[in-house]
Amino acid sequence: MTESQAGVAAGSQPQDTISRFAQTRSRTLDLCAYLSPEDMQVQSMEDASPTKWHLAHTTWFFEAFILKPYASDYSEFERDFQYLFNSYYNGIGPQFERANRGLLTRPSIDRILAYRNHVDEAIQDSRSHFDGIALHEMHSLIELGIQHEQQHQELILTDIKHAFFQNPQLPRVLAGEKAWSLQADCPLHWVNFDAGIYSIGYAGNGFCFDNERPRHRIFLEPFRLASRLTTNEEYLSFVESGGYAHPEFWLSEGWRILQLGSRSAPLYWRKLDDQWFQFTLQGVKPLDPSAPVMHVNYYEADAFARWCAKRLPTEQEWEVAAACGTAHPNLKDPPLWAPAATVGGDLRQMLNSLWQWTSSSYSPYPGYLPLPGAAGEYNGKFMVNQYVLRGGSFATPSGHIRHTYRNFFYPGASWQFSGIRLADSGP
Amino acid sequence: MTESQAGVAAGSQPQDTISRFAQTRSRTLDLCAYLSPEDMQVQSMEDASPTKWHLAHTTWFFEAFILKPYASDYSEFERDFQYLFNSYYNGIGPQFERANRGLLTRPSIDRILAYRNHVDEAIQDSRSHFDGIALHEMHSLIELGIQHEQQHQELILTDIKHAFFQNPQLPRVLAGEKAWSLQADCPLHWVNFDAGIYSIGYAGNGFCFDNERPRHRIFLEPFRLASRLTTNEEYLSFVESGGYAHPEFWLSEGWRILQLGSRSAPLYWRKLDDQWFQFTLQGVKPLDPSAPVMHVNYYEADAFARWCAKRLPTEQEWEVAAACGTAHPNLKDPPLWAPAATVGGDLRQMLNSLWQWTSSSYSPYPGYLPLPGAAGEYNGKFMVNQYVLRGGSFATPSGHIRHTYRNFFYPGASWQFSGIRLADSGP
Amino acid sequence: MTESQAGVAAGSQPQDTISRFAQTRSRTLDLCAYLSPEDMQVQSMEDASPTKWHLAHTTWFFEAFILKPYASDYSEFERDFQYLFNSYYNGIGPQFERANRGLLTRPSIDRILAYRNHVDEAIQDSRSHFDGIALHEMHSLIELGIQHEQQHQELILTDIKHAFFQNPQLPRVLAGEKAWSLQADCPLHWVNFDAGIYSIGYAGNGFCFDNERPRHRIFLEPFRLASRLTTNEEYLSFVESGGYAHPEFWLSEGWRILQLGSRSAPLYWRKLDDQWFQFTLQGVKPLDPSAPVMHVNYYEADAFARWCAKRLPTEQEWEVAAACGTAHPNLKDPPLWAPAATVGGDLRQMLNSLWQWTSSSYSPYPGYLPLPGAAGEYNGKFMVNQYVLRGGSFATPSGHIRHTYRNFFYPGASWQFSGIRLADSGP
Amino acid sequence: MTESQAGVAAGSQPQDTISRFAQTRSRTLDLCAYLSPEDMQVQSMEDASPTKWHLAHTTWFFEAFILKPYASDYSEFERDFQYLFNSYYNGIGPQFERANRGLLTRPSIDRILAYRNHVDEAIQDSRSHFDGIALHEMHSLIELGIQHEQQHQELILTDIKHAFFQNPQLPRVLAGEKAWSLQADCPLHWVNFDAGIYSIGYAGNGFCFDNERPRHRIFLEPFRLASRLTTNEEYLSFVESGGYAHPEFWLSEGWRILQLGSRSAPLYWRKLDDQWFQFTLQGVKPLDPSAPVMHVNYYEADAFARWCAKRLPTEQEWEVAAACGTAHPNLKDPPLWAPAATVGGDLRQMLNSLWQWTSSSYSPYPGYLPLPGAAGEYNGKFMVNQYVLRGGSFATPSGHIRHTYRNFFYPGASWQFSGIRLADSGP
């Protein structure tokens, strides 16, 4: 791996990386403050993992990609962990079965915390001997591990939220956080973009994932984007007008899935005594009409757009728009834990509000090169049948998101913090 | 429910029941001494339950069948528990989905222990007001709850053993217990029984389950029983002679299941470097040739018997033999945690060694009457497609087992402490 | 195999067997008179087989068990047929996958008819050379093949009925047959039987299946049997009083299955405009209130009995009653294709009306010996998890049924001509 | 629907359409010449349909979209057919369950042929009264029905081939056709294309499907295409070098599927005595090394490309190349029934050889408008999780294919006549 592929910013200093490493590792633990050892044990579906497993796997990543290959004096914490906490890297070795992660009651959470300390110290210890790797390359790898851990910080929240939702008592994931405030009035308008050749993909000197490269040219016909995300109120109109009962709004596969299940509203919505509620990280709350609708899957996002006689944007359109300077930065304060409110401007809620489904299937950019070695399995092998989401969510760590960032999930997934931005073909 | 249906011994005193209640409740907690909150959280398959759930459900039983209907001054601990910890009693109300018990991270183990205390105090408090129930009837219900909890004590062990087996590190359930000793030499011989009319079913004044009644007459043709259980060594001969690869030894359904999976030896057996090991409550141990084979399912027991040109006993034959006075009492000392050794005599290992598969499908005795009310769901509604096991195991609490006792599991079940006693038709 | 195991009647002449062979083979084809090649191709579920396959498999049986082992000058019709049309005899060789029988469009029905002719001629040709088998033993084997084919005659009807039911146009299996007549008034009464030692199992010199032997002694407590089968009218009361919505009437497993599906009445019942209809071999007919209810599975039969505060008989009770001389012979004229009417007397509709579910799990009699060789797979390997039905149905060929005859199906099966006779414990 | 959306060529005469209608209808029946009624009955998997159903459904299409809405004097053949032979058009009404099409033994093939005649006559009868539709619009609809039927002509072959493959006797679909000839020597070379803005999508006045529109601009970075399809010999090298056992070549989802099954070579390949064979429409043949590999799914095509350090083309690249005039026309004579041979030139085997997997997920072109009404369900609702194939196959009817034609299947599908053309990023 070279710096140009997944590197730290050209000007960043090694000490900065180490400092960010420590902050990131610490923040992961902060997220678990309200969780008991039992909470951290549970796995509610194959797609989700126990908190405990996330804590161990993010640690394993530093051990497997940095300490074991390059730190000559590193003493492995426990041999079995290489197998138990490998997610999907065949290049490193076999993996414990994903669906059974919730059955690993041992190692205990205490032992996993000790594992974290052991690895943290080895990474941070200035006396460690790293052989066969240039300093800046090692820092690139540490940066990759930091970014990886940041991704898992968000997954810790989405996964435990899903687990708690299986409990009829609907516990809160987070307690004591202040609720988010919303600006009530923000009418949707359309922002136009001209046809033309644009370039997309990461162009800077900082960190990016391999799937954001290479930067390349595309041609776009004229298009328009909604100035803000779809609100609960707007989506509720779709729900209450019978949207879930009319096949004409749905992709065939989405309609088939609807017929199998009992969903007639987004995941986490519940109607009680004629009032709608939503399960949030802070427990059950009345549905806020002006907040962005969240936890919709691709089929729901697409059906809503069709009901509106609109469509979802492609990821190319989304990125071009986000790069045009019309996007309000909308950077959030330390965690809000709920979609940021609409606050006026040209393109609102582009970043750090909700992940926005695009109509683009996740595929390699022209000339895509995966990272060398096992790290090449990070992104490339998932480039089929998944759809790209853009923009990050309120739960995405500060500084982690970019307008070139490509997240991806299967179209049936709704347990992520995913929302809808409408698009339309140009005038 | 009348005393004659499921009563305490005629001469037993109420204070004895209360004392046994306290001992039983306490012993359940002793079984969990080596388990962490994470261990107690996990559910490895739908048939098994988390330890935590067992602790709550056995408490719920006293609350649902005694305190709520009869204790006029009882204050319910938490309303949702009626739903969360009801196993399968439709007469009491709906139940939380069985397969998802492992997802209930809340209530925490601490809260469940508080629930136990709350109910224990209410049962034991001499000042409680019980209305609409005679004292001896209430003690019959308490006795039913004690027996129920004793059943779950064994399930706590079998279920956590199964869960730990899913962990590649194969943890120990119990630590520090002394290993069992075995008498090496005990040849198998056959004990003969004459044709005739016998009576089976519970006849005493003590406690029994409704499925052990009424005592009734049966006719048996002459038969023979093996003097002891089948040993690991004997079963290993079947395994190593290719028993799992020859359909002629197997019931059609058993053979079909074998083709689906990868079993070619009993559950918990592993061959490493040409030596056989067995996963036990105390971790992995070399296979002891003279110990009884355990964790076989009905199909395996039946196939082994056919390979021997023998058969399994019916439950009638087993009970008649056990009642004939030739059965060595074989009562065990405080927990051995492994099948009792063969020690000579006429019929050995009949009680408290291993549950013994019979060829009898679980069905009602002629004139069977379930308990009245929701307690009638305890046994009767399961009388299809399951097979009767007799004799208790080393993990069955002392005093819980009787020679009339009818346990039952699906024929594919192998996670119980189940073994084989051969039978044959008479000379 | 000796004559005493599965033989023809001691006094029967070989020519009689050959004559019955020809009649049986011919009658099988008569059953298909209304079926097109397309009808005979189809398989509606794994438990059912295409008509075409039945025609070939019954032929294969004579080839595999008689011609190939014993007829030295027999020329095999087509080598692949040994594999394609073997049902489940591992002793003969591997089998084509059962669930895929409906995919075998070749060989064509014409070729299968040619196969039938080829085998018929070889069996009937007096010049054939049979080596290594005594004449009476060969006739025993032919008799076994005849009985086997008679079983498949009934299956041809139940299987094609099930297939046609999948077609929204609900075609008729049989056309032009006269409808059955019913005597309207036949109140149910109870016939009492005393406690005592009885013998059951086949005792004569004629043909029987191995599972009917050996005759052996049993003890029965006093019991009573309903004088006739449960009628549609009686069962309808159960249906309309909400029987399918109340768990207290159902075995736990039966209730679980009900929750998965959408059944709220017997298979083949349909309610249209407030009137009940039933799909029959002759198409859709209004439900006849006085006809016996049919196509109930074990769970339905058991639930209905519990709703009546009665129970199902054991197979021992049923056989003892049938043997007591109080059973009206009720032999039917050439096919009626519908359950025989109730016509007065002590025990009506015991034989050739509907198969009657018993509460007995299918298991070996004491001292049971399967036939030697591959024919031993005929019955013995299915003796688990199935329940015994007695009495034959209106579709069972004349002369095929006996009061010792043991049919068996899984408790969830309802596509057979199965009905209900209530029992009760004695006075 | 307007002519510009899915119309006939501007200059085509109505009589031409009627004449093509008659030819197409007749050719469909020709394809079934070797099939018996039993062959035409069978459905081997949910994705495939019985021949008989194809014959009826293509007829239904003309009835449902033309005769019933517009022919005022049309007399419906049979009312139930609207339901039975509707594939997936919710706008027309509910549909008989797809997975059960093979259970419809009635209507018989004879009745379906009568249905075809009935509809053919109504379409062709010059005295029919068509109301509310302009003549050219009606001819557009007839053209749509012709194109639809041509698609089903190919499906008849792929579906029956799959069904016959389930039969261990591996029958031939076609008899008596002359085998295809191959030119042995045709080395692969690469054809380069420059970066630039191109237009893709249908631009003419003839017929096209709605998914080929609108024509729009795209930008392509430089790329290269292989001059011919991948051969069996080349793919065999991948197979024999262990390609199916190395996860590094496979998309994660493709690898997961491989682990579930037993595939280690393309569908229809078999190795017998160290020689490779392939099941073809004309039965089992030795694998021809120089013929294009066929019946690979998307995962196999993608894995092979990665093994070659190449990739699959996007559909945009494929179409631009096909439109550049370098593609050898390669139009086939009346059916060859096997992939056309490589015959030299710049880009060979682009059309009518094998469908070529592209790396493009099936999605709408910018500005895509589905046809109005129920016909709008033809394409649009399937635009998720499927991948585009281009070029047609040897089994695609002459004149049906275009270089703008977009076929689509799920990436796991391998029963279509699908092959591989490699691509690479430009120099």
Tab-separated table of N, CA and C in Angstrom, chain D residues 31 80 163 168 196 211 219 229 253 297 309 319 324 326 359 361 387:
chain	number	residue	atom	x	y	z
D	31	LEU	N	-40.448	-24.900	-32.388
D	31	LEU	CA	-39.449	-25.188	-31.348
D	31	LEU	C	-39.842	-26.373	-30.483
D	80	ASP	N	-60.777	-17.983	-16.944
D	80	ASP	CA	-59.717	-18.260	-15.977
D	80	ASP	C	-58.317	-18.002	-16.534
D	163	ALA	N	-34.692	-28.438	-17.498
D	163	ALA	CA	-35.536	-29.539	-17.019
D	163	ALA	C	-34.944	-30.890	-17.423
D	168	PRO	N	-31.618	-38.054	-15.148
D	168	PRO	CA	-30.322	-38.740	-15.259
D	168	PRO	C	-30.065	-39.298	-16.659
D	196	GLY	N	-13.926	9.536	-24.257
D	196	GLY	CA	-14.745	10.530	-24.943
D	196	GLY	C	-16.186	10.469	-24.527
D	211	ASN	N	-36.661	0.153	-22.043
D	211	ASN	CA	-35.424	0.271	-21.261
D	211	ASN	C	-34.221	0.697	-22.097
D	219	PHE	N	-19.735	9.540	-20.632
D	219	PHE	CA	-18.306	9.723	-20.836
D	219	PHE	C	-17.604	8.423	-20.486
D	229	LEU	N	-15.123	-14.022	-27.697
D	229	LEU	CA	-15.561	-14.547	-26.397
D	229	LEU	C	-14.503	-15.481	-25.817
D	253	GLU	N	-20.187	-12.693	-2.326
D	253	GLU	CA	-21.454	-13.384	-2.479
D	253	GLU	C	-21.320	-14.632	-3.366
D	297	ASN	N	-22.476	-18.081	-14.709
D	297	ASN	CA	-23.227	-16.985	-14.098
D	297	ASN	C	-22.309	-15.766	-13.933
D	309	ALA	N	-6.613	-11.177	-14.515
D	309	ALA	CA	-6.213	-9.785	-14.282
D	309	ALA	C	-6.914	-8.844	-15.260
D	319	GLU	N	-21.738	-1.331	-25.602
D	319	GLU	CA	-22.584	-0.753	-26.648
D	319	GLU	C	-21.812	0.191	-27.550
D	324	CYS	N	-19.494	0.911	-33.034
D	324	CYS	CA	-18.402	1.583	-33.718
D	324	CYS	C	-18.130	1.049	-35.106
D	326	THR	N	-16.938	-1.746	-35.833
D	326	THR	CA	-15.888	-2.756	-35.900
D	326	THR	C	-16.435	-4.146	-35.614
D	359	SER	N	-20.627	-5.713	-16.367
D	359	SER	CA	-20.516	-5.411	-14.937
D	359	SER	C	-21.567	-4.396	-14.501
D	361	SER	N	-25.060	-3.112	-13.295
D	361	SER	CA	-26.334	-3.432	-12.684
D	361	SER	C	-27.437	-2.821	-13.537
D	387	TYR	N	-28.159	-7.989	-13.455
D	387	TYR	CA	-27.041	-7.478	-14.252
D	387	TYR	C	-27.360	-7.591	-15.729
